Structure formats: structure tokens, C-alpha cells
mmCIF file of C-alpha atoms and ligand atoms in Angstrom:
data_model
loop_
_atom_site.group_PDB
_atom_site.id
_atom_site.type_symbol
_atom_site.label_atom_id
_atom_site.label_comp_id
_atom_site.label_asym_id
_atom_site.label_seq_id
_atom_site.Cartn_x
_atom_site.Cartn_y
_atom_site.Cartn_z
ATOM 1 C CA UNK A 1 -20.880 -13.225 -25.628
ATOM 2 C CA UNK A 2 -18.222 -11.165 -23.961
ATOM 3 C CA UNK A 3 -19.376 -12.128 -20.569
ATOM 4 C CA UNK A 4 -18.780 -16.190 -21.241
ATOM 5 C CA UNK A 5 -15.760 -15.472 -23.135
ATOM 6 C CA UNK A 6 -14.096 -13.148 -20.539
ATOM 7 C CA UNK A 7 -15.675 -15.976 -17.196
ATOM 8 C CA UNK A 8 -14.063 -18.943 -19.473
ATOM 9 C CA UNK A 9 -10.858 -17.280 -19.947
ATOM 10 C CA UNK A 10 -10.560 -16.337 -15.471
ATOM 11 C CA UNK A 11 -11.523 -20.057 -15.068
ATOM 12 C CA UNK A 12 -8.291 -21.102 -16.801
ATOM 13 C CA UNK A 13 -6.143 -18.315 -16.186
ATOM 14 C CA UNK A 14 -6.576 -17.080 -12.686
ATOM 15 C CA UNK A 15 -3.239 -17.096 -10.555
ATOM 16 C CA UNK A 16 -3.508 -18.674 -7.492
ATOM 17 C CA UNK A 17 -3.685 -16.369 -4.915
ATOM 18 C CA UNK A 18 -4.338 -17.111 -1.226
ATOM 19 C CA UNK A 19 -7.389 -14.684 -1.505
ATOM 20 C CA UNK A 20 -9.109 -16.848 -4.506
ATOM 21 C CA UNK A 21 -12.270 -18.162 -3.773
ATOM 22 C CA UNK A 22 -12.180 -16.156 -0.410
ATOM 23 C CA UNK A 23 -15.699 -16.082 1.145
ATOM 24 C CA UNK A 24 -14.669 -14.197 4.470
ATOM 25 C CA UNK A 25 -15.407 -10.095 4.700
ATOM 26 C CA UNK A 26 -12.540 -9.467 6.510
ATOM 27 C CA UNK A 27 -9.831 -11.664 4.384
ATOM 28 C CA UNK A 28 -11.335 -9.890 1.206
ATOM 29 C CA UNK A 29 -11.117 -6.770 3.244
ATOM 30 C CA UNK A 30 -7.437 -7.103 4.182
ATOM 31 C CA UNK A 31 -6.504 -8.424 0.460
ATOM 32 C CA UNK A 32 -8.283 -5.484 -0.864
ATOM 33 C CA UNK A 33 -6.360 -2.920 1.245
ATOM 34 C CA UNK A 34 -2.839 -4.655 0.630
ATOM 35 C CA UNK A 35 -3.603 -4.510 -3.217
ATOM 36 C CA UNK A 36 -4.627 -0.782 -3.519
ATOM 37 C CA UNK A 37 -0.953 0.435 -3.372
ATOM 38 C CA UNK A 38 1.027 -3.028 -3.184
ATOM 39 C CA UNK A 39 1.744 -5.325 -5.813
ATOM 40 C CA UNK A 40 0.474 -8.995 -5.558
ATOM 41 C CA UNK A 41 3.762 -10.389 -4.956
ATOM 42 C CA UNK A 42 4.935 -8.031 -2.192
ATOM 43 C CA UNK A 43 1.202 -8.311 -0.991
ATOM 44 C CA UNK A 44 0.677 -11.453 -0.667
ATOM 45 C CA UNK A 45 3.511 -12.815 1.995
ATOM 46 C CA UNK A 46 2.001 -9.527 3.975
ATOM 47 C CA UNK A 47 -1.374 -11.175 3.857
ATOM 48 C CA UNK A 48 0.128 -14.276 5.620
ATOM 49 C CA UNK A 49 1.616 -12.708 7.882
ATOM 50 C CA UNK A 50 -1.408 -9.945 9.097
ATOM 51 C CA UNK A 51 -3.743 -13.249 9.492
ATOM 52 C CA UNK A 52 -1.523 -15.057 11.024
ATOM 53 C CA UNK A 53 -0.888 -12.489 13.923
ATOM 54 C CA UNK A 54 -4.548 -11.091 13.381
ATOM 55 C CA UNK A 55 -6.815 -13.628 12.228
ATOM 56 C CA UNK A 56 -10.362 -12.105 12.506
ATOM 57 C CA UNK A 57 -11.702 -8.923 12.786
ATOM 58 C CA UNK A 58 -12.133 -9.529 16.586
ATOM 59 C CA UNK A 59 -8.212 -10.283 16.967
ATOM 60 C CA UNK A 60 -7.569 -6.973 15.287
ATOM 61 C CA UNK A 61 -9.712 -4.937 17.582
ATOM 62 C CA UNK A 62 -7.970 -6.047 20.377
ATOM 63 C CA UNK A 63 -4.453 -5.221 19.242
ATOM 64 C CA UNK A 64 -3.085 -1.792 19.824
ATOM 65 C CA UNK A 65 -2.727 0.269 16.738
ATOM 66 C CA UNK A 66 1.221 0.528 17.348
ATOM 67 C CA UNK A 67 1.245 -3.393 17.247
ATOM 68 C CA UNK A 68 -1.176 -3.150 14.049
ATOM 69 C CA UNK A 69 1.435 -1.086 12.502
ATOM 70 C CA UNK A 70 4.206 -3.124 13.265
ATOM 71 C CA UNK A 71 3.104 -6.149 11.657
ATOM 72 C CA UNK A 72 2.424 -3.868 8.545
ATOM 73 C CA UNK A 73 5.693 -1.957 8.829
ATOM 74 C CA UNK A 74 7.543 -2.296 5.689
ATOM 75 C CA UNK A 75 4.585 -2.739 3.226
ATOM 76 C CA UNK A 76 4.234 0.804 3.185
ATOM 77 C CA UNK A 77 1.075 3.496 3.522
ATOM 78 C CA UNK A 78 0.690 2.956 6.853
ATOM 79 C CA UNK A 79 -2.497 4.880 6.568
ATOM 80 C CA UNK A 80 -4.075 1.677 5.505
ATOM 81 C CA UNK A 81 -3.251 -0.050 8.228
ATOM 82 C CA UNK A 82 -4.727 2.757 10.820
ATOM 83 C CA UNK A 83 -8.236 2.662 8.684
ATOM 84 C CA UNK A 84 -8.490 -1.640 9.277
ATOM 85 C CA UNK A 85 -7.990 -0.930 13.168
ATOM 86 C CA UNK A 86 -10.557 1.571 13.414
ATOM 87 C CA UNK A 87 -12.620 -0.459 11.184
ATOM 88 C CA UNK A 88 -12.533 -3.199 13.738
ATOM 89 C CA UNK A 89 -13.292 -0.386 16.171
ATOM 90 C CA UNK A 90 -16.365 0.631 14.769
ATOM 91 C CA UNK A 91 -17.957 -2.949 13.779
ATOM 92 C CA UNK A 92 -18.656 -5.939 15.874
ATOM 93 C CA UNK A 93 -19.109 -7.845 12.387
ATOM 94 C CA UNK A 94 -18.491 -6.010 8.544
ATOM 95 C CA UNK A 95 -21.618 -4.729 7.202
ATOM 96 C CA UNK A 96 -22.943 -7.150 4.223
ATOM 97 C CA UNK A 97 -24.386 -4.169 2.168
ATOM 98 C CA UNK A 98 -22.788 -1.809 -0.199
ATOM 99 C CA UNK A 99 -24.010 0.920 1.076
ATOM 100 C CA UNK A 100 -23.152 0.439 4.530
ATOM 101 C CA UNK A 101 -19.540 -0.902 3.873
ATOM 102 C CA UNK A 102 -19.146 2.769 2.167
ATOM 103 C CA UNK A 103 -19.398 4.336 5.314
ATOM 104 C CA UNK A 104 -16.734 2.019 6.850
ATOM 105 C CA UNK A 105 -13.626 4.203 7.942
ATOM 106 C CA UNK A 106 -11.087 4.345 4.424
ATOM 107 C CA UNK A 107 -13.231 2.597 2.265
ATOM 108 C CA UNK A 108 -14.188 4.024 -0.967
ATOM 109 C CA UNK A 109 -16.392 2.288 -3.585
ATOM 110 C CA UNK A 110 -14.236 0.494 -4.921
ATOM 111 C CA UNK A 111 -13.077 -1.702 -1.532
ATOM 112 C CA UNK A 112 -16.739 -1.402 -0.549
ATOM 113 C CA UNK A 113 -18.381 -2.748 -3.846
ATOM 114 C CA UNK A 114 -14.889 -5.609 -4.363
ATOM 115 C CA UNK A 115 -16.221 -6.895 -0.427
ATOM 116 C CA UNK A 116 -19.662 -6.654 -1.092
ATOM 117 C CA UNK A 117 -19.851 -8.414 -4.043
ATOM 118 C CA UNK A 118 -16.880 -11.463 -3.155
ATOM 119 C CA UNK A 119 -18.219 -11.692 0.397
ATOM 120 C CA UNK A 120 -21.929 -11.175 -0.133
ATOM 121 C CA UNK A 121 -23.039 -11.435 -3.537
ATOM 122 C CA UNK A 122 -24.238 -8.809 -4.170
ATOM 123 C CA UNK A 123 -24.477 -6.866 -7.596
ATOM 124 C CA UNK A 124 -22.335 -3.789 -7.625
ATOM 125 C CA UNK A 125 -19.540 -3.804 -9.728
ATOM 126 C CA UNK A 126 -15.882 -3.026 -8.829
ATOM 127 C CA UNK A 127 -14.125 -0.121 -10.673
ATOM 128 C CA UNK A 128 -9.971 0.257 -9.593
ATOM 129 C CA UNK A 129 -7.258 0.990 -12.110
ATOM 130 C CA UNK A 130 -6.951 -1.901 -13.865
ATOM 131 C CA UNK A 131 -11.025 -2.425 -14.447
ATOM 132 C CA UNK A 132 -10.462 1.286 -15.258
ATOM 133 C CA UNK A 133 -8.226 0.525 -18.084
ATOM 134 C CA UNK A 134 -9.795 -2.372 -19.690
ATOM 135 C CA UNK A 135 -12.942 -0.501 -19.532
ATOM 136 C CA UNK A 136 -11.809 2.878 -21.547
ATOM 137 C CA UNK A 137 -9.696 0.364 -24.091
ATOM 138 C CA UNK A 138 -12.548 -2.327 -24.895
ATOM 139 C CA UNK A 139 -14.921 1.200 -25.991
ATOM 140 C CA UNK A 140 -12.184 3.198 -27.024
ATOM 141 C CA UNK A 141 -12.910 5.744 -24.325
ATOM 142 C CA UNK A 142 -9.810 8.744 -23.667
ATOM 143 C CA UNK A 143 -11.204 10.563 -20.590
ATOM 144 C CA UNK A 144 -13.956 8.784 -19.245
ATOM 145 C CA UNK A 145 -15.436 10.066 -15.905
ATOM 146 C CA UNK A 146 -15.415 7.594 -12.502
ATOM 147 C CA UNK A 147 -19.283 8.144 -12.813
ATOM 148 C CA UNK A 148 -19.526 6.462 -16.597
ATOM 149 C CA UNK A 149 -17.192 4.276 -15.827
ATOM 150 C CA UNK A 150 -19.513 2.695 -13.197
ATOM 151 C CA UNK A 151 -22.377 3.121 -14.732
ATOM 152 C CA UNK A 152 -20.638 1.179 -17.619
ATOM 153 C CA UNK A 153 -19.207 -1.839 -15.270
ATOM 154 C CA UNK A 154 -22.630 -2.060 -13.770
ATOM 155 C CA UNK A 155 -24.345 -2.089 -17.427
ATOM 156 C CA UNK A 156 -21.674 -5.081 -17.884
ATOM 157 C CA UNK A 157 -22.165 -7.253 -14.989
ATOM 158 C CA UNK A 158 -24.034 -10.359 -15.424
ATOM 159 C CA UNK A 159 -27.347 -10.882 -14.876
ATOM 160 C CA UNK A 160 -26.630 -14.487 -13.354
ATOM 161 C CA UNK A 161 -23.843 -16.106 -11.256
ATOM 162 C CA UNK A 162 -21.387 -15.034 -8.913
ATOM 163 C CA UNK A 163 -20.875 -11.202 -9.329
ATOM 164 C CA UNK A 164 -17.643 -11.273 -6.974
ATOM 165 C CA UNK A 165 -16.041 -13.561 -9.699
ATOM 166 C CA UNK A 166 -16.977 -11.267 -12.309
ATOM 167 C CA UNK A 167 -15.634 -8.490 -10.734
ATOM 168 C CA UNK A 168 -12.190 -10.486 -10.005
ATOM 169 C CA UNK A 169 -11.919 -11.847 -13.730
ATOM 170 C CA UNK A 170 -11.922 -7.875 -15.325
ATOM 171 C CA UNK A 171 -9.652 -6.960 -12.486
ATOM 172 C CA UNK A 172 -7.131 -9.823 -13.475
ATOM 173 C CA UNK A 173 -7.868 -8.945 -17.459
ATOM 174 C CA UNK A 174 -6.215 -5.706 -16.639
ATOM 175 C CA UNK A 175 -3.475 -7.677 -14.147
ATOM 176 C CA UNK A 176 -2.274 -10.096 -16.597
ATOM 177 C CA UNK A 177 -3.185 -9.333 -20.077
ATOM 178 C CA UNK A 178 -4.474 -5.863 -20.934
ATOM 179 C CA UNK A 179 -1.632 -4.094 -18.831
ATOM 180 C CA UNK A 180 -0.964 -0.473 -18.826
ATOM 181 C CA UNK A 181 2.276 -1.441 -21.134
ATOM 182 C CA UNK A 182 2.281 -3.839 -23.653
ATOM 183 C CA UNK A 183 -1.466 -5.240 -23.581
ATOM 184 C CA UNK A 184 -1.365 -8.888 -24.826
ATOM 185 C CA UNK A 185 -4.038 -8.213 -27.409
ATOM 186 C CA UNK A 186 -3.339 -11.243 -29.650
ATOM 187 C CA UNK A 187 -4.093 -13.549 -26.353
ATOM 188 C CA UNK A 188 -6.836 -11.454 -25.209
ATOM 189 C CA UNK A 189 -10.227 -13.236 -24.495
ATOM 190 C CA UNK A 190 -12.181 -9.527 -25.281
ATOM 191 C CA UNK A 191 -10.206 -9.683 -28.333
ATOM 192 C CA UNK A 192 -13.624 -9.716 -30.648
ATOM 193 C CA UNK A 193 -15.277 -6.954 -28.468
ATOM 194 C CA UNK A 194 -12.482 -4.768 -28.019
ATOM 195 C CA UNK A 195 -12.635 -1.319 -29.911
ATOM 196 C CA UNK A 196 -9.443 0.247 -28.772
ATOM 197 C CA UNK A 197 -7.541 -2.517 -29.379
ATOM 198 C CA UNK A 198 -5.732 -0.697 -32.684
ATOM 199 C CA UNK A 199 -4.062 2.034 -30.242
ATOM 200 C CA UNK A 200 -4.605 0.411 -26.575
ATOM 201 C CA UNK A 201 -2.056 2.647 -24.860
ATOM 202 C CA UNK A 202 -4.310 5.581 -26.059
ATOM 203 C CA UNK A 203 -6.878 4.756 -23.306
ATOM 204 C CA UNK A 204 -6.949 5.702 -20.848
ATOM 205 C CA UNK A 205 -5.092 8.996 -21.136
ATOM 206 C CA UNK A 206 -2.094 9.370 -18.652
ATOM 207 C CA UNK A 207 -2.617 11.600 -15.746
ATOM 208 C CA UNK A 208 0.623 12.662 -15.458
ATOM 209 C CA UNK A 209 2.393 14.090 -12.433
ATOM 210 C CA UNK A 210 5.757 14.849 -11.997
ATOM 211 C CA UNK A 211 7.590 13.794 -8.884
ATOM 212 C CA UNK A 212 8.742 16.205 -6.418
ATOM 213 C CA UNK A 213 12.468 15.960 -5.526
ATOM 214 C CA UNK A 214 13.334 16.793 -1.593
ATOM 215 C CA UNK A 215 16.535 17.033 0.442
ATOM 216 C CA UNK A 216 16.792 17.066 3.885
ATOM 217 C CA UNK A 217 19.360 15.921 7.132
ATOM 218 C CA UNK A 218 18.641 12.975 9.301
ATOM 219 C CA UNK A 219 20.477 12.762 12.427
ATOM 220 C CA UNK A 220 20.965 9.226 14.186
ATOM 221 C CA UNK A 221 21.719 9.649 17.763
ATOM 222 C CA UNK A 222 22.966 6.281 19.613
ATOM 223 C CA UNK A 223 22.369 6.700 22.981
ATOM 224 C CA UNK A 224 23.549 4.152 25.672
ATOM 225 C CA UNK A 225 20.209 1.573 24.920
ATOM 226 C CA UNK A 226 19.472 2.358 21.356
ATOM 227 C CA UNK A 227 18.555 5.029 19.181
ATOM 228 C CA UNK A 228 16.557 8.232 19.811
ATOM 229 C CA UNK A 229 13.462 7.634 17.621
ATOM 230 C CA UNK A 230 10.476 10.147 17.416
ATOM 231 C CA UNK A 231 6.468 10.025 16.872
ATOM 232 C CA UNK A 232 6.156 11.065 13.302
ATOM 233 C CA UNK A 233 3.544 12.965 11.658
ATOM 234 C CA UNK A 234 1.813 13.176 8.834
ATOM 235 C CA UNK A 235 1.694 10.089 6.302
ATOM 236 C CA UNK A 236 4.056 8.396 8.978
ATOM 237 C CA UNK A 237 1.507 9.289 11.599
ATOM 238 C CA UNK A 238 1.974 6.164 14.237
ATOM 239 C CA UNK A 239 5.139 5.155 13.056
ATOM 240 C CA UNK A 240 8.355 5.868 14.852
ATOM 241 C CA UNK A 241 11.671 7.420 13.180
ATOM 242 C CA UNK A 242 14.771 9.786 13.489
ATOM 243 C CA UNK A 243 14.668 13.661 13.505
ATOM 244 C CA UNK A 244 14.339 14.708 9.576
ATOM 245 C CA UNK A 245 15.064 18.648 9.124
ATOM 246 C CA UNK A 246 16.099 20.868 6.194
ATOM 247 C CA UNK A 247 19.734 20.323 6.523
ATOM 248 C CA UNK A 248 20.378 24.424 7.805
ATOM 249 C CA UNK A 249 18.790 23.445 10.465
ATOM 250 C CA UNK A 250 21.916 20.801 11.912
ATOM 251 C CA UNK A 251 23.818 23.124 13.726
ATOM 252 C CA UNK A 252 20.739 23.658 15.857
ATOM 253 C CA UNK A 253 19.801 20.559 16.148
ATOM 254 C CA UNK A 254 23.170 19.062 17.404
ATOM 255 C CA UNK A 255 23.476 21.725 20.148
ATOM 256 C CA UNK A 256 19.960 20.705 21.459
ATOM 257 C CA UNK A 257 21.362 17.532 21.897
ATOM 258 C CA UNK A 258 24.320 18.384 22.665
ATOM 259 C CA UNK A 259 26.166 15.942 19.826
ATOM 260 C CA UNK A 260 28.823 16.193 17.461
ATOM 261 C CA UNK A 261 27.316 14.643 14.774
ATOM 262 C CA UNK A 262 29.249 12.815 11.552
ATOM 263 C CA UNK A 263 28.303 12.440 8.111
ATOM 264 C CA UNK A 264 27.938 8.818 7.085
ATOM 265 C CA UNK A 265 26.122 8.732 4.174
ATOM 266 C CA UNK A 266 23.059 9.594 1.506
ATOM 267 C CA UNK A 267 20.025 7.778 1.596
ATOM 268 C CA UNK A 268 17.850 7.740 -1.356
ATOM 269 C CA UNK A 269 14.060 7.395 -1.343
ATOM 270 C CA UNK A 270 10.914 7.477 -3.643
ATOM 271 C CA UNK A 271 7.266 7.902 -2.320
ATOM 272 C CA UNK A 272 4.295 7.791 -4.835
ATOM 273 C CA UNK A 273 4.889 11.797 -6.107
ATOM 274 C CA UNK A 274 7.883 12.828 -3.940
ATOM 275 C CA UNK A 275 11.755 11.491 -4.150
ATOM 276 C CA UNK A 276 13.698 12.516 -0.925
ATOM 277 C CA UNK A 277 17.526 12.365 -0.787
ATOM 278 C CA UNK A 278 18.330 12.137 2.635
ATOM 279 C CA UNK A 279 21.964 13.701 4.013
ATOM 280 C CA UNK A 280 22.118 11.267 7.490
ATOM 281 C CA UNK A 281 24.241 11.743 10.043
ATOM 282 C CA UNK A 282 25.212 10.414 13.548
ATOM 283 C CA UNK A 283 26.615 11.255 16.851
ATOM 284 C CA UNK A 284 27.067 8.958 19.702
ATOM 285 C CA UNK A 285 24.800 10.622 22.726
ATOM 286 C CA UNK A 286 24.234 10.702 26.075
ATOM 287 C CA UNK A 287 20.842 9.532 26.638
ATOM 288 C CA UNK A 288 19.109 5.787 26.266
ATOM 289 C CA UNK A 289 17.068 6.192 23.043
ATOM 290 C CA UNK A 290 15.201 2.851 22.587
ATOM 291 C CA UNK A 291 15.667 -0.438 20.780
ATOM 292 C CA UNK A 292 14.581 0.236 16.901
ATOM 293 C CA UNK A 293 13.490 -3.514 16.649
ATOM 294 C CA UNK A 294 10.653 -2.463 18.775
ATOM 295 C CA UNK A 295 9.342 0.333 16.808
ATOM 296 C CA UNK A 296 6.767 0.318 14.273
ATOM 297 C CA UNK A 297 9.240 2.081 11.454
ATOM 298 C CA UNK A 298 8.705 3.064 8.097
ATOM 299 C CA UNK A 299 10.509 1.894 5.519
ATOM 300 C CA UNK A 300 12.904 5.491 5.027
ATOM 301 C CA UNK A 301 14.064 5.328 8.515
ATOM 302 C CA UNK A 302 15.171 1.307 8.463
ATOM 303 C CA UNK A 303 17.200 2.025 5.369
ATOM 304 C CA UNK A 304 19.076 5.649 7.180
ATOM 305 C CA UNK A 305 19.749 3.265 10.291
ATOM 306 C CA UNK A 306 21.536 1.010 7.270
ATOM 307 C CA UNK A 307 23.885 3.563 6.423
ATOM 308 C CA UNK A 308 24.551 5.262 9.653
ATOM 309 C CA UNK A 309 25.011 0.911 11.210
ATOM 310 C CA UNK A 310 27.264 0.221 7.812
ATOM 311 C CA UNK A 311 29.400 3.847 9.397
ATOM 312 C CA UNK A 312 29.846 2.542 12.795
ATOM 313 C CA UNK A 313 30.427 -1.221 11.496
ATOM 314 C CA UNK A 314 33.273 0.468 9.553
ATOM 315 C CA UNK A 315 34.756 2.531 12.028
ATOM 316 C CA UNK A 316 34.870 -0.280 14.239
ATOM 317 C CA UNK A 317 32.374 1.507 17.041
ATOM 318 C CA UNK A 318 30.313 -0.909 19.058
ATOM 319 C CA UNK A 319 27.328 1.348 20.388
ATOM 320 C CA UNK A 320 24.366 0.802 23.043
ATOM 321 C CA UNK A 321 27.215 -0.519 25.570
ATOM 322 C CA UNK A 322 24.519 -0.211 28.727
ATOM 323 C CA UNK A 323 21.944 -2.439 26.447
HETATM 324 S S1 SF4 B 401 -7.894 -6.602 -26.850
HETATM 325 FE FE1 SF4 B 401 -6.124 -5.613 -25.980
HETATM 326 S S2 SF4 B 401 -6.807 -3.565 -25.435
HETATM 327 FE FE2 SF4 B 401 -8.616 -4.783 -25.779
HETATM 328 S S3 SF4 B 401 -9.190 -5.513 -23.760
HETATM 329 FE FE3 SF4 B 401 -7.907 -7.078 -24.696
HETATM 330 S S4 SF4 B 401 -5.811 -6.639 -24.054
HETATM 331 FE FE4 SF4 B 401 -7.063 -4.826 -23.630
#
């Protein structure tokens, strides 16, 4: 039965992750979130390190969201991270139903039905990308919808035994051996089920989506206690970083602060559908900007303080002398 063969195969094969076997809400919670845009090896040092600064749901609600996001600064989507604070905001304890995790700030059905079913047992099945793409491969399905595809996990989970497992061992099928690229169909326990297993890259279709390329000026100013770093908006929203502009716009910019400023350098950068090349340059300035250390930053602006530090290393400048 596919069910037996696919449980047998997770008991053996499983990777150990510190999230295996979890029982507690808000560990799955905070695994789940990591995973939806990280992979498990970046993810999984980040998990460590959240707990360890954060360990319950309780800790979290009583640390401000800019220290939230600096212990999550670097793993990227910062969004994430703003959606666990206000979770802890809005619930003493996590919900134990489906239903009512749903209405949790940033979780969709999929996080809801993954903690609902590893936390509480309960029998809803978990549909991300990878369940996604076993799914449409093992019945040779092109463009199924999200709604048949849950109707078709649900159809699938087993009557008996730990539904949170179940859902884990699919989502690790699709992790480890039926990968977007490459499936390992000759070591595949589904192997005797699977109907798409002729042609599996021909299920799911691609969605594909071109990235978008972007250039624009950064402008590091070093004043006399560190550098001037801004609120940003937007998918940075509660991060910190340096003024980004079309680079037209420099000129203007300078005068207002009343720099010269020098070109040090390109920074490249990709997000999930844009690229940015960044022009950056850097003046030393008159006022105290603060210490960059301090900031929650995203991961763009640590890498144009790189270049403009590698400029000043080179030209032998020593800046933040009042610091
Ligand atoms: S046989 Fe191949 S395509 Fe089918 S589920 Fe297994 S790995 Fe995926």
C-alpha cells in the first residue's frame, strides 16, 4: 500500500533535523516559517539561534520587534519575522485547531494545517511545493488547482497514526528524492504507484516568471559615530539601511547632505523576481550616523557597507574618529 511503503521509507530516511519529532506549536511554528523561503541548511543554524534568544512564545512577545528582526537579520524576508511577533501578540498560547491557526497573523493553510497536524494531531493534510510536486507527478497531473490538490492530500492521508508524520514523510519525498530536477525515480519508495514517473519534470508545469533587473545609487555617509542608516519601507519595512535612489537623483542627494560623495564600487543583488545592481557611493559627513552593528539590516545593505569599508580600508581612511 502506498501509505506503508512511503511511512517505511521516512522511518529510514528522514534527515535529522532539530525540528524532528517536535511536539511544541511554537518550535513547529518557527521551523515552518524559516522553511517557506529558506533552505534547510541555511534554516536550521537560524532555528538555533531564534530559540535560543526567544525560547517560547511568551519570550517572543516580550521582545521588541526591532530586536525580533535582528536576530533574524540575514535569513532574509523579514516579513516573516514581523508576522511571529504579532503572532505572539495576539495569542497567550497557539490555537490547537486548524481552523483557528488560519486566522493567526501570516499563516496560510499550509503553516496552519503542517502545526496542526505535528503539534496536535489532527487530520488535515499539508500541501507546500514539494507535497505539490510529488502530488501532480505520482497522478500525472500538469495544472492541478490548490483546491484538488488538497482535496487529493486529504483523500491520501491515513486513516490511522500520526498524521503530522505523514505530512512530514511526502514533504521530505519531494526534499530528497522526487526533486524538482532530477527525481530519483529508481530509489523512489512510490515507485509502483507513481504515474508520471515516465516524464516527471512534466508535472507540475513551470510557472515561469522572469526576473526584473534594477539599477539604482546607494550613498554611504560616515559620519563622526557611524553611518547614516534610514527606516526602510516596503519588504524591508523594520529594517534599517542606506539611502537607495535612481542614480539621477545623486546630485540632489549629496547637496542635501552637503557631501562629496565617491564611487567605490557595484554591488550585485538577487531577490525572489527582482536583481538590483547597486552603483554605491560614499562621502565622509558631518553628522554622527549610528553604529550599523546595532541595526536590524538586511542582507543588501551589509554587503554595500562591504564595498564602500573594502574603499576606505584601501585608501587608508580610518572613519567614526569621535566613536
Ligand atoms: S517515482 Fe519519481 S516522479 Fe514518481 S513520486 Fe517517485 S521520485 Fe517522484
Amino acid at each position: 500500500m502506498l501509505q506503508e511503503a512511503l511511512l517505511a521509507w521516512y522511518e529510514g530516511a528522514k534527515r535529522p533535523l532539530p525540528w524532528r519529532g517536535e511536539k511544541d506549536p511554537y518550535r513547529i511554528l518557527l521551523s515552518e516559517v524559516l522553511l517557506q523561503q529558506t533552505r534547510v541548511e541555511q534554516a536550521v543554524p537560524y532555528y538555533r539561534r531564534f530559540l535560543e534568544r526567544f525560547p517560547t512564545l511568551k519570550a517572543l512577545r516580550e521582545a521588541s520587534l526591532e530586536e525580533v528582526l535582528r536576530v533574524w537579520a540575514g535569513v532574509g524576508y523579514y516579513r516573516r519575522a514581523e508576522h511571529l511577533h504579532r503572532v505572539s501578540q495576539a495569542a497567550e498560547t497557539l490555537p490547537r485547531s486548524y481552523e483557528e491557526l488560519k486566522e493567526l497573523p501570516g499563516l496560510g493553510p499550509y503553516t496552519a494545517a503542517a502545526v496542526a497536524s505535528m503539534a496536535f494531531g489532527e487530520r488535515v493534510a499539508a500541501v507546500d511545493g514539494n507535497v505539490r510536486r510529488v502530488l501532480a507527478r505520482l497522478f500525472a497531473l500538469e495544472s492541478p488547482t490548490p483546491k484538488a490538490l488538497q482535496a487529493l492530500a486529504q483523500a491520501l492521508l491515513p486513516e490511522e497514526g500520526d498524521p503530522g508524520v505523514w505530512n512530514q514523510a511526502l514533504m521530505e519525498l519531494g526534499a530528497t528524492v522526487c526533486r524538482p530536477k532530477r527525481p530519483l525515480c529508481p530509489a523512489c519508495p512510490l515507485g509502483a504507484f507513481c504515474q508520471g514517473q515516465k516524464a516527471p519534470e512534466r508535472y507540475p508545469k513551470a510557472r515561469a516568471r522572469a526576473k526584473r533587473e534594477e539599477r539604482l545609487a546607494a550613498l554611504v555617509l560616515w559620519g563622526r559615530k557611524g553611518v547614516y542608516l534610514e527606516p526602510q519601507k516596503g519588504r524591508f519595512q523594520g529594517l534599517y539601511g542606506v539611502p537607495t535612489f535612481p542614480e539621477e537623483e545623486l546630485g540632489a542627494r549629496a547637496r542635501a547632505f552637503g557631501v562629496e560623495p565617491s564611487y567605490v564600487g557595484e554591488v550585485r543583488h538577487e531577490l525572489t523576481h527582482r536583481r538590483l545592481f547597486l552603483r554605491v557611493y560614499a562621502a565622509l559627513w558631518e553628522g554622527e550616523g549610528v553604529d550599523p552593528k546595532a541595526k536590524p539590516l538586511p542582507k543588501l545593505t551589509e554587503k554595500v557597507l562591504r564595498q564602500a569599508e573594502a574603499f576606505l580600508a584601501h585608501a587608508g581612511v580610518v572613519p567614526f574618529q569621535d566613536a
